[in-house]
Short mmCIF file of C-alpha atoms in Angstrom, two decimals:
data_model
loop_
_atom_site.label_atom_id
_atom_site.label_comp_id
_atom_site.label_asym_id
_atom_site.label_seq_id
_atom_site.Cartn_x
_atom_site.Cartn_y
_atom_site.Cartn_z
CA ASP A 1 -14.90 -7.01 11.05
CA THR A 2 -13.01 -6.53 7.68
CA GLU A 3 -10.92 -3.58 9.23
CA VAL A 4 -7.44 -3.10 10.28
CA THR A 5 -7.51 -0.39 13.03
CA GLN A 6 -4.44 1.61 13.82
CA THR A 7 -4.16 3.82 17.09
CA PRO A 8 -3.21 6.83 17.32
CA LYS A 9 -4.12 8.49 14.02
CA HIS A 10 -1.69 11.15 14.70
CA LEU A 11 1.67 11.39 17.05
CA VAL A 12 4.15 14.33 17.62
CA MET A 13 7.44 12.92 19.71
CA GLY A 14 10.51 14.26 20.53
CA MET A 15 13.72 12.68 19.59
CA THR A 16 14.15 11.27 23.14
CA ASN A 17 10.58 9.80 23.45
CA LYS A 18 9.57 6.29 23.56
CA LYS A 19 6.24 5.62 21.85
CA SER A 20 4.07 2.73 20.35
CA LEU A 21 2.02 2.45 17.40
CA LYS A 22 -0.58 0.00 17.67
CA CYS A 23 -2.49 -2.14 14.92
CA GLU A 24 -5.55 -4.79 15.63
CA GLN A 25 -7.41 -6.78 13.13
CA HIS A 26 -10.09 -9.24 13.50
CA MET A 27 -10.56 -10.91 10.32
CA GLY A 28 -8.28 -14.10 11.43
CA HIS A 29 -5.45 -13.00 9.07
CA ARG A 30 -2.14 -14.37 10.27
CA ALA A 31 0.21 -12.29 8.33
CA MET A 32 0.71 -8.59 9.54
CA TYR A 33 2.93 -5.99 8.24
CA TRP A 34 4.32 -2.72 8.82
CA TYR A 35 5.07 -0.02 5.67
CA LYS A 36 6.56 3.46 6.14
CA GLN A 37 5.32 6.28 3.44
CA LYS A 38 6.93 9.61 2.96
CA ALA A 39 4.77 12.32 1.69
CA LYS A 40 4.67 12.03 -2.32
CA LYS A 41 6.33 8.86 -2.23
CA PRO A 42 5.01 4.87 -2.18
CA PRO A 43 4.76 2.66 0.82
CA GLU A 44 7.84 1.00 1.66
CA LEU A 45 7.97 -2.43 3.43
CA MET A 46 9.76 -2.29 7.11
CA PHE A 47 8.61 -5.67 8.61
CA VAL A 48 6.66 -8.58 8.13
CA TYR A 49 5.18 -10.87 10.76
CA SER A 50 3.71 -14.53 9.60
CA TYR A 51 2.09 -16.55 12.62
CA GLU A 52 3.44 -13.94 15.24
CA LYS A 53 6.90 -14.49 13.83
CA LEU A 54 8.92 -12.13 12.41
CA SER A 55 9.92 -13.40 9.06
CA ILE A 56 11.13 -9.94 7.00
CA ASN A 57 12.90 -7.34 8.39
CA GLU A 58 14.03 -4.66 5.44
CA SER A 59 16.97 -3.46 7.22
CA VAL A 60 15.11 -1.37 9.51
CA PRO A 61 17.19 0.59 11.82
CA SER A 62 17.05 -0.57 15.62
CA ARG A 63 15.43 2.47 16.75
CA PHE A 64 12.22 0.79 15.15
CA SER A 65 11.26 -2.63 17.10
CA PRO A 66 8.26 -4.41 15.97
CA GLU A 67 6.10 -6.65 18.39
CA CYS A 68 3.15 -9.18 17.49
CA PRO A 69 1.75 -10.28 21.01
CA ASN A 70 -1.16 -11.80 19.43
CA SER A 71 -2.24 -13.06 16.11
CA SER A 72 -4.62 -9.70 16.26
CA LEU A 73 -2.12 -7.45 17.23
CA LEU A 74 0.98 -5.74 16.12
CA ASN A 75 2.71 -2.80 17.60
CA LEU A 76 5.73 -1.02 16.36
CA HIS A 77 7.90 0.62 19.28
CA LEU A 78 9.74 3.92 18.74
CA HIS A 79 12.68 5.33 20.59
CA ALA A 80 15.41 8.02 19.81
CA LEU A 81 13.73 8.70 16.39
CA GLN A 82 15.13 11.50 14.01
CA PRO A 83 13.18 14.19 11.87
CA GLU A 84 13.47 12.26 8.65
CA ASP A 85 11.66 9.47 10.43
CA SER A 86 8.31 11.66 10.30
CA ALA A 87 6.07 9.85 7.95
CA LEU A 88 2.51 8.09 7.65
CA TYR A 89 3.26 4.48 9.00
CA LEU A 90 0.73 2.02 7.58
CA CYS A 91 -0.13 -1.28 9.00
CA ALA A 92 -1.78 -4.07 6.86
CA SER A 93 -2.82 -7.89 7.37
CA SER A 94 -3.53 -11.05 4.91
CA ASP A 95 -4.36 -14.24 5.40
CA SER A 96 -1.21 -16.46 5.28
CA SER A 97 -2.24 -18.30 2.35
CA THR A 98 -2.69 -15.19 0.24
CA GLY A 99 0.03 -12.88 1.46
CA ALA A 100 0.40 -10.06 -0.56
CA TYR A 101 -2.48 -10.40 -2.97
CA GLY A 102 -4.57 -10.08 0.28
CA TYR A 103 -3.87 -7.04 2.08
CA THR A 104 -5.84 -4.91 3.87
CA PHE A 105 -4.22 -1.77 5.17
CA GLY A 106 -5.22 0.28 8.16
CA SER A 107 -5.66 4.26 7.78
CA GLY A 108 -2.38 4.82 9.24
CA THR A 109 -0.57 6.60 11.82
CA ARG A 110 0.78 10.11 10.93
CA LEU A 111 4.08 10.50 12.75
CA THR A 112 5.74 13.83 13.29
CA VAL A 113 9.18 13.94 15.08
CA VAL A 114 10.32 17.04 16.71
CA ALA B 1 13.60 -8.67 -8.59
CA GLN B 2 10.33 -7.01 -9.60
CA SER B 3 9.74 -3.05 -10.21
CA VAL B 4 6.85 -1.28 -11.24
CA THR B 5 6.95 2.02 -13.30
CA GLN B 6 4.37 4.68 -13.39
CA LEU B 7 5.65 7.30 -15.78
CA ASP B 8 2.94 9.88 -15.11
CA SER B 9 3.24 11.70 -11.49
CA GLN B 10 0.11 13.74 -12.22
CA VAL B 11 -2.51 13.57 -14.58
CA PRO B 12 -4.89 16.42 -14.73
CA VAL B 13 -8.47 15.88 -16.20
CA PHE B 14 -11.71 17.40 -16.63
CA GLU B 15 -14.90 15.65 -14.94
CA GLU B 16 -16.63 13.44 -17.17
CA ALA B 17 -13.54 12.93 -19.31
CA PRO B 18 -11.66 9.46 -19.67
CA VAL B 19 -8.63 8.55 -18.22
CA GLU B 20 -5.76 6.41 -18.32
CA LEU B 21 -3.07 5.93 -15.81
CA ARG B 22 -0.31 3.93 -17.07
CA CYS B 23 1.57 1.25 -15.08
CA ASN B 24 4.49 -1.03 -16.36
CA TYR B 25 6.06 -3.58 -14.76
CA SER B 26 9.45 -5.57 -14.87
CA SER B 27 9.94 -9.17 -13.65
CA SER B 28 11.83 -12.19 -13.86
CA VAL B 29 8.82 -14.50 -12.49
CA SER B 30 5.21 -14.67 -12.55
CA VAL B 31 3.77 -11.79 -10.76
CA TYR B 32 0.25 -10.77 -9.83
CA LEU B 33 -0.95 -7.17 -10.25
CA PHE B 34 -2.69 -4.74 -8.51
CA TRP B 35 -3.97 -0.97 -8.42
CA TYR B 36 -4.63 0.74 -4.89
CA VAL B 37 -6.23 4.20 -4.35
CA GLN B 38 -5.17 6.51 -1.62
CA TYR B 39 -7.53 9.43 -0.76
CA PRO B 40 -5.99 12.30 1.04
CA ASN B 41 -4.65 11.41 4.73
CA GLN B 42 -6.04 8.17 4.44
CA GLY B 43 -4.59 4.45 3.77
CA LEU B 44 -4.53 2.53 0.84
CA GLN B 45 -7.50 0.70 -0.55
CA LEU B 46 -7.67 -1.91 -3.20
CA LEU B 47 -9.12 -0.80 -6.26
CA LEU B 48 -8.71 -3.96 -8.01
CA LYS B 49 -6.19 -7.00 -8.97
CA TYR B 50 -5.31 -9.32 -11.55
CA LEU B 51 -4.36 -12.66 -10.46
CA SER B 52 -5.16 -15.03 -13.12
CA GLY B 53 -7.97 -15.76 -16.15
CA SER B 54 -9.55 -12.71 -17.82
CA THR B 55 -7.09 -10.20 -18.51
CA LEU B 56 -9.44 -7.35 -18.09
CA VAL B 57 -10.53 -6.88 -14.44
CA GLU B 58 -12.97 -4.41 -13.22
CA SER B 59 -13.72 -2.49 -10.07
CA ILE B 60 -17.01 -1.56 -8.62
CA ASN B 61 -16.77 1.97 -9.29
CA GLY B 62 -16.04 2.19 -12.83
CA PHE B 63 -12.70 1.51 -13.26
CA GLU B 64 -10.86 -1.01 -15.34
CA ALA B 65 -7.11 -2.59 -16.04
CA GLU B 66 -5.93 -4.66 -18.54
CA PHE B 67 -2.86 -7.02 -17.86
CA ASN B 68 -0.81 -7.29 -21.41
CA LYS B 69 1.84 -9.76 -20.82
CA SER B 70 3.78 -9.05 -23.91
CA GLN B 71 4.17 -5.44 -22.99
CA THR B 72 4.29 -5.99 -19.37
CA SER B 73 1.74 -3.45 -18.49
CA PHE B 74 -1.44 -3.18 -16.44
CA HIS B 75 -2.94 0.17 -17.20
CA LEU B 76 -5.71 1.76 -15.25
CA ARG B 77 -8.77 3.19 -17.41
CA LYS B 78 -12.07 4.82 -16.55
CA PRO B 79 -14.51 5.78 -19.37
CA SER B 80 -15.79 9.02 -17.40
CA VAL B 81 -14.14 10.24 -14.24
CA HIS B 82 -15.91 12.20 -11.02
CA ILE B 83 -14.45 14.71 -8.70
CA SER B 84 -14.51 12.31 -6.14
CA ASP B 85 -11.75 10.15 -8.19
CA THR B 86 -9.12 12.70 -7.26
CA ALA B 87 -6.78 10.64 -5.22
CA GLU B 88 -3.15 9.06 -5.54
CA TYR B 89 -3.09 5.68 -7.63
CA PHE B 90 -0.50 3.39 -7.16
CA CYS B 91 0.24 0.18 -9.17
CA ALA B 92 1.93 -2.73 -7.32
CA VAL B 93 3.30 -6.19 -8.24
CA THR B 94 4.15 -9.29 -5.98
CA ARG B 95 5.65 -12.53 -6.69
CA ARG B 96 3.33 -15.49 -7.42
CA ASP B 97 5.63 -18.03 -5.67
CA SER B 98 4.40 -16.85 -2.40
CA SER B 99 5.51 -13.58 -1.44
CA TYR B 100 4.44 -11.34 1.28
CA LYS B 101 6.01 -8.55 -0.39
CA LEU B 102 4.01 -5.73 -2.34
CA ILE B 103 6.24 -3.87 -4.43
CA PHE B 104 4.78 -0.31 -5.25
CA GLY B 105 5.01 2.21 -8.15
CA SER B 106 6.17 5.76 -7.63
CA GLY B 107 2.23 6.80 -7.57
CA THR B 108 0.18 8.87 -10.20
CA ARG B 109 -2.09 11.55 -8.72
CA LEU B 110 -5.33 11.82 -10.60
CA LEU B 111 -6.70 15.73 -10.31
CA VAL B 112 -10.17 15.98 -11.62
CA ARG B 113 -11.05 19.27 -12.47
CA PRO B 114 -14.71 20.88 -12.74
#
């Protein structure tokens, strides 16, 4: 299995809702990442987990809460989002020894906040 | 800090014509270089990467890129494009001295016309 699987593919949520994005990989990668991509813009790093511990938080607002329950799973919990948070959320993974040069990206979750 | 510049936001080209997508980077430390492709409503796929060795790297679908250290460039070329090459192309860099952070350029939309 050489894929990163993200669910759901599309999500519409209200500003008072709580939802979660899920990411799963079975490549034995020990580093996992969340990126946010606005329309017609490059992806921007949000969080990095290494060996299930949060190692980088790019000053992301607390309404985004990441979680890494085990080495194969990465979640992004969403609460009280704003319409400007609408974007494509991409998950990626890599071997810890390769870091960014070994990224595999998922196909993303397209989030719309109404 | 590292930065990536893709000067062309869109490159229109006719099918079977050659194309070059330009990428320049800035960094005070050694970097690894990448090209990613994003098809509509999809995640990012690694097209090719320069880690070390030969400065000319090739992908399986006919793209190539050449690392030029003196000009700090990593331009992407293809001698003959297909309609199916229409996509967004992102140049990216990461630090060699262990970094999990991939820094993207603003992207170039390649539009192949029949």
